[in-house]
GROMACS .gro file of C-alpha atoms in nm:
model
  280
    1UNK     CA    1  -1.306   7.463  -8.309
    2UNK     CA    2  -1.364   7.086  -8.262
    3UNK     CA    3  -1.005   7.000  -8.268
    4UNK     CA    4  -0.920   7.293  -8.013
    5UNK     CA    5  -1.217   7.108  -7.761
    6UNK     CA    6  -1.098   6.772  -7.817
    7UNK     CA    7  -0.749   6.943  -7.727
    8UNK     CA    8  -0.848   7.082  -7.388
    9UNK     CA    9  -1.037   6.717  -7.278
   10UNK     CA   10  -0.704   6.484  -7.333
   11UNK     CA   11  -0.520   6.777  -7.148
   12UNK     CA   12  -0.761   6.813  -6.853
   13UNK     CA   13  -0.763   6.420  -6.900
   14UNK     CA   14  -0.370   6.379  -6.909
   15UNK     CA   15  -0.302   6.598  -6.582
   16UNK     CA   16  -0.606   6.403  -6.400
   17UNK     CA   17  -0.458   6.075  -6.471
   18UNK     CA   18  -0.067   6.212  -6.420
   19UNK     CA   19  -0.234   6.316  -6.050
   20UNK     CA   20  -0.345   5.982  -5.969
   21UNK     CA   21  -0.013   5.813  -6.049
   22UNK     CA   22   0.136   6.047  -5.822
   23UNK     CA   23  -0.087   5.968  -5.556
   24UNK     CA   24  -0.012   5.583  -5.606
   25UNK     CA   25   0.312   5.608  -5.579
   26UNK     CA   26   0.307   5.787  -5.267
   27UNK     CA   27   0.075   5.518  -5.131
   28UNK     CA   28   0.340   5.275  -5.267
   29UNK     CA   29   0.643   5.484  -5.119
   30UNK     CA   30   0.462   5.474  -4.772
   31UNK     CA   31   0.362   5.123  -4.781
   32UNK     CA   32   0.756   5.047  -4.852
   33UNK     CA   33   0.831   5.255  -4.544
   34UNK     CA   34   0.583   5.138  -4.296
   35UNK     CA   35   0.671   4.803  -4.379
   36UNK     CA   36   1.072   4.862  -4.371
   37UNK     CA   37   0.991   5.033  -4.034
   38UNK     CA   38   0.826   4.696  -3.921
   39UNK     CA   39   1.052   4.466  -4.036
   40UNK     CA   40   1.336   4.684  -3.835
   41UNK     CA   41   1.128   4.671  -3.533
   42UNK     CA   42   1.042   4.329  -3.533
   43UNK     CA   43   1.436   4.238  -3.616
   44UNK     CA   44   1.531   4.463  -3.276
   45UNK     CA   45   1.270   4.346  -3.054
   46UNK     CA   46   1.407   3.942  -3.177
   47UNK     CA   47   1.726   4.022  -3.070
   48UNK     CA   48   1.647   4.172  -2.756
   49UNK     CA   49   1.422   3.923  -2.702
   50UNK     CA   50   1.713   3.634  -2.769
   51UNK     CA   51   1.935   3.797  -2.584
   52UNK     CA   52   1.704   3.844  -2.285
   53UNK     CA   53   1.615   3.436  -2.341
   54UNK     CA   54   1.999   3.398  -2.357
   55UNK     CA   55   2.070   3.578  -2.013
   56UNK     CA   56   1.765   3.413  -1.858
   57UNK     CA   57   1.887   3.042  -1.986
   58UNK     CA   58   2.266   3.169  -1.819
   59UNK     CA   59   2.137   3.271  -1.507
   60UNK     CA   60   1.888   2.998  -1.455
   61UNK     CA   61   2.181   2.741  -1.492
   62UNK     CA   62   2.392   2.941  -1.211
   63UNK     CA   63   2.084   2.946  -1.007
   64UNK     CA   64   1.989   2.630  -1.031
   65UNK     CA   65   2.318   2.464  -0.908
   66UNK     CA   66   2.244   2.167  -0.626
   67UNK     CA   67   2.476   2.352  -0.424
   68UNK     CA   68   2.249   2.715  -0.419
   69UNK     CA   69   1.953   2.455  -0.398
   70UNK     CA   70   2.050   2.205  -0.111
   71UNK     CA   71   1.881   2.382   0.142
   72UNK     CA   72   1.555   2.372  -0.034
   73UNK     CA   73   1.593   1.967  -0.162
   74UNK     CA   74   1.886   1.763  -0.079
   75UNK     CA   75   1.799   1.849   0.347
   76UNK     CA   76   1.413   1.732   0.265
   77UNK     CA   77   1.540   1.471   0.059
   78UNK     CA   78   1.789   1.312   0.321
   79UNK     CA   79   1.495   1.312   0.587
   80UNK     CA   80   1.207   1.192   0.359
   81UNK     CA   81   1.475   0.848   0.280
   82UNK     CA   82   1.557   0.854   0.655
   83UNK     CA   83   1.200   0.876   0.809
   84UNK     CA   84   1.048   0.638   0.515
   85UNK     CA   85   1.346   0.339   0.584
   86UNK     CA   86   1.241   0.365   0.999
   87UNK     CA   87   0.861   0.353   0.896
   88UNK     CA   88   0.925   0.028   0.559
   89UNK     CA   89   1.148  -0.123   0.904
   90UNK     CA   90   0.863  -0.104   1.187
   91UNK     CA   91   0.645  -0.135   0.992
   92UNK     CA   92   0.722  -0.477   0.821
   93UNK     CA   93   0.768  -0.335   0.463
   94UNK     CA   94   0.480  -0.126   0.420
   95UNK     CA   95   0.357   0.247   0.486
   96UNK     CA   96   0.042   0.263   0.381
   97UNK     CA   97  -0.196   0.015   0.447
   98UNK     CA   98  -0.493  -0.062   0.238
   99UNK     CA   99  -0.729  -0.245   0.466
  100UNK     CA  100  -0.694  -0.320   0.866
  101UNK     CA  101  -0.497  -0.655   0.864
  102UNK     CA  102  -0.262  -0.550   1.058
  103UNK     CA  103  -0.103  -0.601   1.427
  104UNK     CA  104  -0.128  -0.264   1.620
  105UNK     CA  105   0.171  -0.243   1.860
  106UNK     CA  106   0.287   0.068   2.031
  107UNK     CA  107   0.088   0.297   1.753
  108UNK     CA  108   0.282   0.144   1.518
  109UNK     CA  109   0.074  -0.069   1.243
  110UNK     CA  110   0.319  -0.369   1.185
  111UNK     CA  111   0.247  -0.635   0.880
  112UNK     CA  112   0.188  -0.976   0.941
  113UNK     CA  113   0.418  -1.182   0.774
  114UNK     CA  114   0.283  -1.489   0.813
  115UNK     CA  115  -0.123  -1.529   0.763
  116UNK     CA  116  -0.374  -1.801   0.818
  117UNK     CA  117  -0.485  -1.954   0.552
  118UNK     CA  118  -0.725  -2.235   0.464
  119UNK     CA  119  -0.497  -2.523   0.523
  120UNK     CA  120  -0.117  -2.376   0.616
  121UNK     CA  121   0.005  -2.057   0.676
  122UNK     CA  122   0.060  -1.827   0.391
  123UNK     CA  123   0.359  -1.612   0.303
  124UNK     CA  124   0.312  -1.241   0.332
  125UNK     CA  125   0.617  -1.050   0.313
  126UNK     CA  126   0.551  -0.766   0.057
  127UNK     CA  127   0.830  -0.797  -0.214
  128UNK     CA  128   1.119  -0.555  -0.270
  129UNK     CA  129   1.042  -0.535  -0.608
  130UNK     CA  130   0.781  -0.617  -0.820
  131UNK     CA  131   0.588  -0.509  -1.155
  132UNK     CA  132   0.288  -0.655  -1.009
  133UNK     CA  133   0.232  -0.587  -0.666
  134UNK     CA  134   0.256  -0.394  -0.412
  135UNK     CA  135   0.640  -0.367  -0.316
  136UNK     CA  136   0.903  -0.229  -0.093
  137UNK     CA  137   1.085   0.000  -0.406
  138UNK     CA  138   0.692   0.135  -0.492
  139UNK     CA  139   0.619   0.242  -0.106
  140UNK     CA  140   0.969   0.366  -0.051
  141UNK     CA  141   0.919   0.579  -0.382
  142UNK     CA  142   0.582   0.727  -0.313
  143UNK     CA  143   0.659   0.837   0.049
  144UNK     CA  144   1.027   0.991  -0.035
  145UNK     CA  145   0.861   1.145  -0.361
  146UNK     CA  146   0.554   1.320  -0.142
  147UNK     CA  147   0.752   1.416   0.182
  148UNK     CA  148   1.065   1.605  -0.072
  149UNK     CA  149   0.804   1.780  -0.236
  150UNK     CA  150   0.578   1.869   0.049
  151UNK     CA  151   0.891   1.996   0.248
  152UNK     CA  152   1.092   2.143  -0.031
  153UNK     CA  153   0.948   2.555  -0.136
  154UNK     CA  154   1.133   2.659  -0.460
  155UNK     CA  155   0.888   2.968  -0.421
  156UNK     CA  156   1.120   3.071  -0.134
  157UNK     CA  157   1.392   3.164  -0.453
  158UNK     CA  158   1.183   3.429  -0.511
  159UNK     CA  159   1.335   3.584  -0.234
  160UNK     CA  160   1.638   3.627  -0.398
  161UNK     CA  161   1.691   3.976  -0.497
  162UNK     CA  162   1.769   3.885  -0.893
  163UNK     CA  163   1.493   3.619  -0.872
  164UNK     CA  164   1.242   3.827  -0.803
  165UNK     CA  165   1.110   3.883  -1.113
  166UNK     CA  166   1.063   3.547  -1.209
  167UNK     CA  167   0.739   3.282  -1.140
  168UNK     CA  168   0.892   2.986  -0.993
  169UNK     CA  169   0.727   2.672  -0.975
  170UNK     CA  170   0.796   2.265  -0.906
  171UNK     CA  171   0.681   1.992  -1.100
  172UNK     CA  172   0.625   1.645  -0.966
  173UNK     CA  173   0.971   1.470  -0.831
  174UNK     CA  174   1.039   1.096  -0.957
  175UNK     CA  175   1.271   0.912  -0.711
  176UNK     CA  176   1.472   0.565  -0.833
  177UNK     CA  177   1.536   0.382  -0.538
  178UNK     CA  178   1.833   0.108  -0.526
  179UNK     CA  179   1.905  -0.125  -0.291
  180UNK     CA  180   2.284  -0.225  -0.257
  181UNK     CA  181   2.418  -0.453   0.025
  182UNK     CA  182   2.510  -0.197   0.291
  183UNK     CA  183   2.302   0.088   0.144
  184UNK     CA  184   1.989   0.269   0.009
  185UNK     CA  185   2.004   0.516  -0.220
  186UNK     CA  186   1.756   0.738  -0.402
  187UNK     CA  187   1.831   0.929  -0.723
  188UNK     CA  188   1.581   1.211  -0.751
  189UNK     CA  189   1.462   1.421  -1.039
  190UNK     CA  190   1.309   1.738  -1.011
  191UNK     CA  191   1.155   1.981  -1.266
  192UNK     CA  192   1.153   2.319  -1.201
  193UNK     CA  193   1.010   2.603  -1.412
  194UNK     CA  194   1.086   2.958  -1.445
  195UNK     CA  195   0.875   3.180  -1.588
  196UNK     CA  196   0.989   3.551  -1.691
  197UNK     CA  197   0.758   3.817  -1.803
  198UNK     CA  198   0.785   3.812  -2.215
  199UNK     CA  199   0.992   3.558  -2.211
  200UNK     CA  200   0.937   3.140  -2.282
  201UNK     CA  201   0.919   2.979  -1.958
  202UNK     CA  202   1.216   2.735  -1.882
  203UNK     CA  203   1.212   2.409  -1.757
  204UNK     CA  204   1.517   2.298  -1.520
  205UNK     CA  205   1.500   1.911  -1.413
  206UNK     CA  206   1.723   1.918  -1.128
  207UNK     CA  207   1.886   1.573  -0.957
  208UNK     CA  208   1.965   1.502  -0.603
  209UNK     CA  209   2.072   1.188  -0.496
  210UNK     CA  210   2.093   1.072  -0.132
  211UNK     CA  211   2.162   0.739   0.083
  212UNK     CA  212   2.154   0.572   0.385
  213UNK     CA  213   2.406   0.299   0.507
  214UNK     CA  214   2.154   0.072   0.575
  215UNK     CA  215   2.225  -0.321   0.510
  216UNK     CA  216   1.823  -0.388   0.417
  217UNK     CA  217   1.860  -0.668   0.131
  218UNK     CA  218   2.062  -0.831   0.354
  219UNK     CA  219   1.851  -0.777   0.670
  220UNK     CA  220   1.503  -0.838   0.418
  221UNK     CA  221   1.681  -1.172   0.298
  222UNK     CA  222   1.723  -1.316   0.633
  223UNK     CA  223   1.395  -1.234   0.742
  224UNK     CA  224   1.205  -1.397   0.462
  225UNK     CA  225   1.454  -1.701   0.535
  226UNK     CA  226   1.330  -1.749   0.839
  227UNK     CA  227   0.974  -1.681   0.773
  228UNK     CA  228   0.963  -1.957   0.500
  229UNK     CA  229   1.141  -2.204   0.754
  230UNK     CA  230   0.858  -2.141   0.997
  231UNK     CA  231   0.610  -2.205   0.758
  232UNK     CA  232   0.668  -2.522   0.599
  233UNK     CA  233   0.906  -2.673   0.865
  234UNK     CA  234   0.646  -2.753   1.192
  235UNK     CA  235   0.966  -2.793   1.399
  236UNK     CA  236   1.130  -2.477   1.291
  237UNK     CA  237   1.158  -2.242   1.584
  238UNK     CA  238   1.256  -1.881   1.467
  239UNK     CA  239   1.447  -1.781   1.795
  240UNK     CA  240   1.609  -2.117   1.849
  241UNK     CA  241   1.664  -2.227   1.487
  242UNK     CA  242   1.784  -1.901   1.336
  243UNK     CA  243   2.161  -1.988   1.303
  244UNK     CA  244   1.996  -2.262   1.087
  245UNK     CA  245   1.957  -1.979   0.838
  246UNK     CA  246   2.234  -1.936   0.646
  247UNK     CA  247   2.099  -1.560   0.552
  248UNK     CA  248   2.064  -1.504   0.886
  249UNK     CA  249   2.369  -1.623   1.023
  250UNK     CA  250   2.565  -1.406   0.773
  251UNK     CA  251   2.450  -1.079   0.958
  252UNK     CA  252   2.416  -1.267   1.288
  253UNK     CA  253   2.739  -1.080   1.428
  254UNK     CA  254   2.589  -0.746   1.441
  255UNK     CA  255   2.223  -0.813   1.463
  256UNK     CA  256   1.979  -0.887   1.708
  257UNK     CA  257   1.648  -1.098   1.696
  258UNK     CA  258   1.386  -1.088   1.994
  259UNK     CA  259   1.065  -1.192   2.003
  260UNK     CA  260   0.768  -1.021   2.168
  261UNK     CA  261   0.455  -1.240   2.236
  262UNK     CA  262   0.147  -1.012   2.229
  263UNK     CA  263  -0.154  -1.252   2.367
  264UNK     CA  264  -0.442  -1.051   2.338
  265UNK     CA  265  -0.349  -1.009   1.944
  266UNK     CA  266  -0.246  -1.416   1.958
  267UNK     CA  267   0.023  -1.281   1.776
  268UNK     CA  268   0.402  -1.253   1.781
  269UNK     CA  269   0.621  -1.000   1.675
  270UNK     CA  270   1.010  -1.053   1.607
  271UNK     CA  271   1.249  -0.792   1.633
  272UNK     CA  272   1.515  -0.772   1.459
  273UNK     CA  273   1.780  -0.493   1.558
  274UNK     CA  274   2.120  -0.431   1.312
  275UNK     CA  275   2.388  -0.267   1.468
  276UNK     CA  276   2.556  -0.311   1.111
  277UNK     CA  277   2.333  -0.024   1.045
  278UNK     CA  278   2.311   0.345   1.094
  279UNK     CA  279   1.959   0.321   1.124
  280UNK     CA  280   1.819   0.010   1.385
   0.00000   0.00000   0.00000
C-alpha cells in the first residue's frame, strides 16, 4: 500500500515537473522569436536608413553646386569685395574706426596718415598685413565676411520643391584675402548644413572665390612712399616731389594725385585717383 502511494507522488511529481519544462521552452522559443523579429527589424530599418543617408549625401552634392548657389553667394560676395575695396580706399585703409581720430570729409571718415607726435610726425598708415595689429587683410576680411553672410539666405533653398523637407542653415563664412599686383581676390568658405528628419544632419563647406582688378599693393606702396618722404625729409613736398618716388612714379602714367587743403580741420587730404583700376 506504501509502495502504490509513493507510486502516485513521483507520477503526480513527474507530469508537474514535465509541465514546467514545457512551459520554459515555450518562453525560450518566444524569446528566440521576438528577438529574431528585432534583429530583422533593426537590419531593415539600417538599410533604409543608409540608403536614405546615401540619397540625401547624392542630392545634397547636386544641390549644393556653386553654379545652383551663385545667386544666393557668389552675387553677395562680388559686392561685399567691391563695396569694402571703395570704403579700405576713402577711407585711408580702415572701416571701422575705434576712437574719433579721424578727418571727417564729405561723410566720409578718412585716416590720418601722418600724426603729431611729441617731437616729429609719426607714421600711421595701417599695415596690409600684420599678426599684430590692426591691418588692411583683417578689415577687408571682417567686412566681406559680415556683408556675404548678411546678404546671402540659404533658407530661400527651402523653396525648392525637393528641398523642402530639409532644415537649412549657414555657418559662419571665413574669407582669405590676397593681394596680387593688379588684383584682389577673396577665397571664401562657407558651411552649410542640412538637416533631414531621421536622418544625420550634413555639413557642406562650400567655396566661392571672387576678385577685383584693382592695382592696391601697388597704389598702397606708393602712398606710404610718399608719406615717409614727407615725414623725415622737411623739404619733401608730396605734390611737387612725387616723381621723386620711385613707387610712385611706376603707376604715375595712369594715376592721379590732388591735394585738398581743408583749413578748418588744419588738415590735408591727398587724392589719389588710378585709372589703372576698375575701381578709382
Amino acid at each position: 500500500m506504501q509502495d502504490r502511494t509513493m507510486k502516485n507522488k513521483n507520477l503526480l511529481s513527474s507530469k508537474k515537473n514535465s509541465k514546467k519544462a514545457q512551459i520554459t521552452v515555450f518562453i525560450l522559443i518566444g524569446l528566440i522569436i521576438l528577438i529574431i523579429f528585432g534583429f530583422l527589424f533593426y537590419l531593415v530599418n539600417l538599410k533604409e536608413r543608409s540608403e536614405s543617408e546615401i540619397n540625401i549625401e547624392k542630392f545634397t552634392s547636386e544641390v549644393l553646386k556653386p553654379k545652383i548657389l551663385e545667386q544666393y553667394t557668389t552675387l553677395c560676395l562680388d559686392e561685399a569685395l567691391e563695396q569694402g575695396l571703395i570704403l579700405i580706399g576713402k577711407q585711408g585703409g580702415y572701416i571701422n574706426f575705434s576712437d574719433d581720430d579721424y578727418l571727417l570729409f564729405n561723410q566720409d571718415k578718412i585716416n590720418y596718415a601722418i600724426i603729431p607726435g611729441p617731437v616729429s610726425r609719426q607714421y600711421n598708415l595701417p599695415p596690409i598685413r600684420s599678426s599684430f595689429t590692426k591691418n588692411i587683410a583683417g578689415e577687408l576680411k571682417e567686412y566681406i565676411e559680415k556683408e556675404t553672410k548678411k546678404c546671402t539666405d540659404f533658407s530661400a533653398l527651402q523653396q525648392i520643391p525637393e528641398l523642402s523637407s530639409y532644415k537649412i542653415s549657414d555657418g559662419t563664412p571665413d574669407a582669405e584675402i590676397r593681394f596680387a599686383e593688379n588684383e584682389v581676390i577673396v577665397f571664401l568658405t562657407y558651411p552649410v548644413n542640412f538637416t533631414y528628419p531621421d536622418a544625420k544632419p550634413i555639413k557642406r563647406l562650400v567655396r566661392f572665390v571672387s576678385k577685383e582688378n584693382v592695382r592696391f599693393e601697388r597704389i598702397y606702396r606708393a602712398v606710404a612712399d610718399l608719406v615717409e618722404k614727407d615725414i623725415y625729409d622737411p623739404g619733401f613736398n608730396i605734390i611737387e616731389d612725387s616723381e621723386d618716388s620711385n613707387d610712385f612714379l611706376r603707376i604715375s602714367q595712369d594715376a592721379k594725385l590732388n591735394k585738398i587743403d581743408v583749413p578748418q580741420k588744419a588738415s590735408s587730404l591727398f587724392v589719389v585717383t588710378d585709372f589703372g583700376s576698375d575701381l578709382n
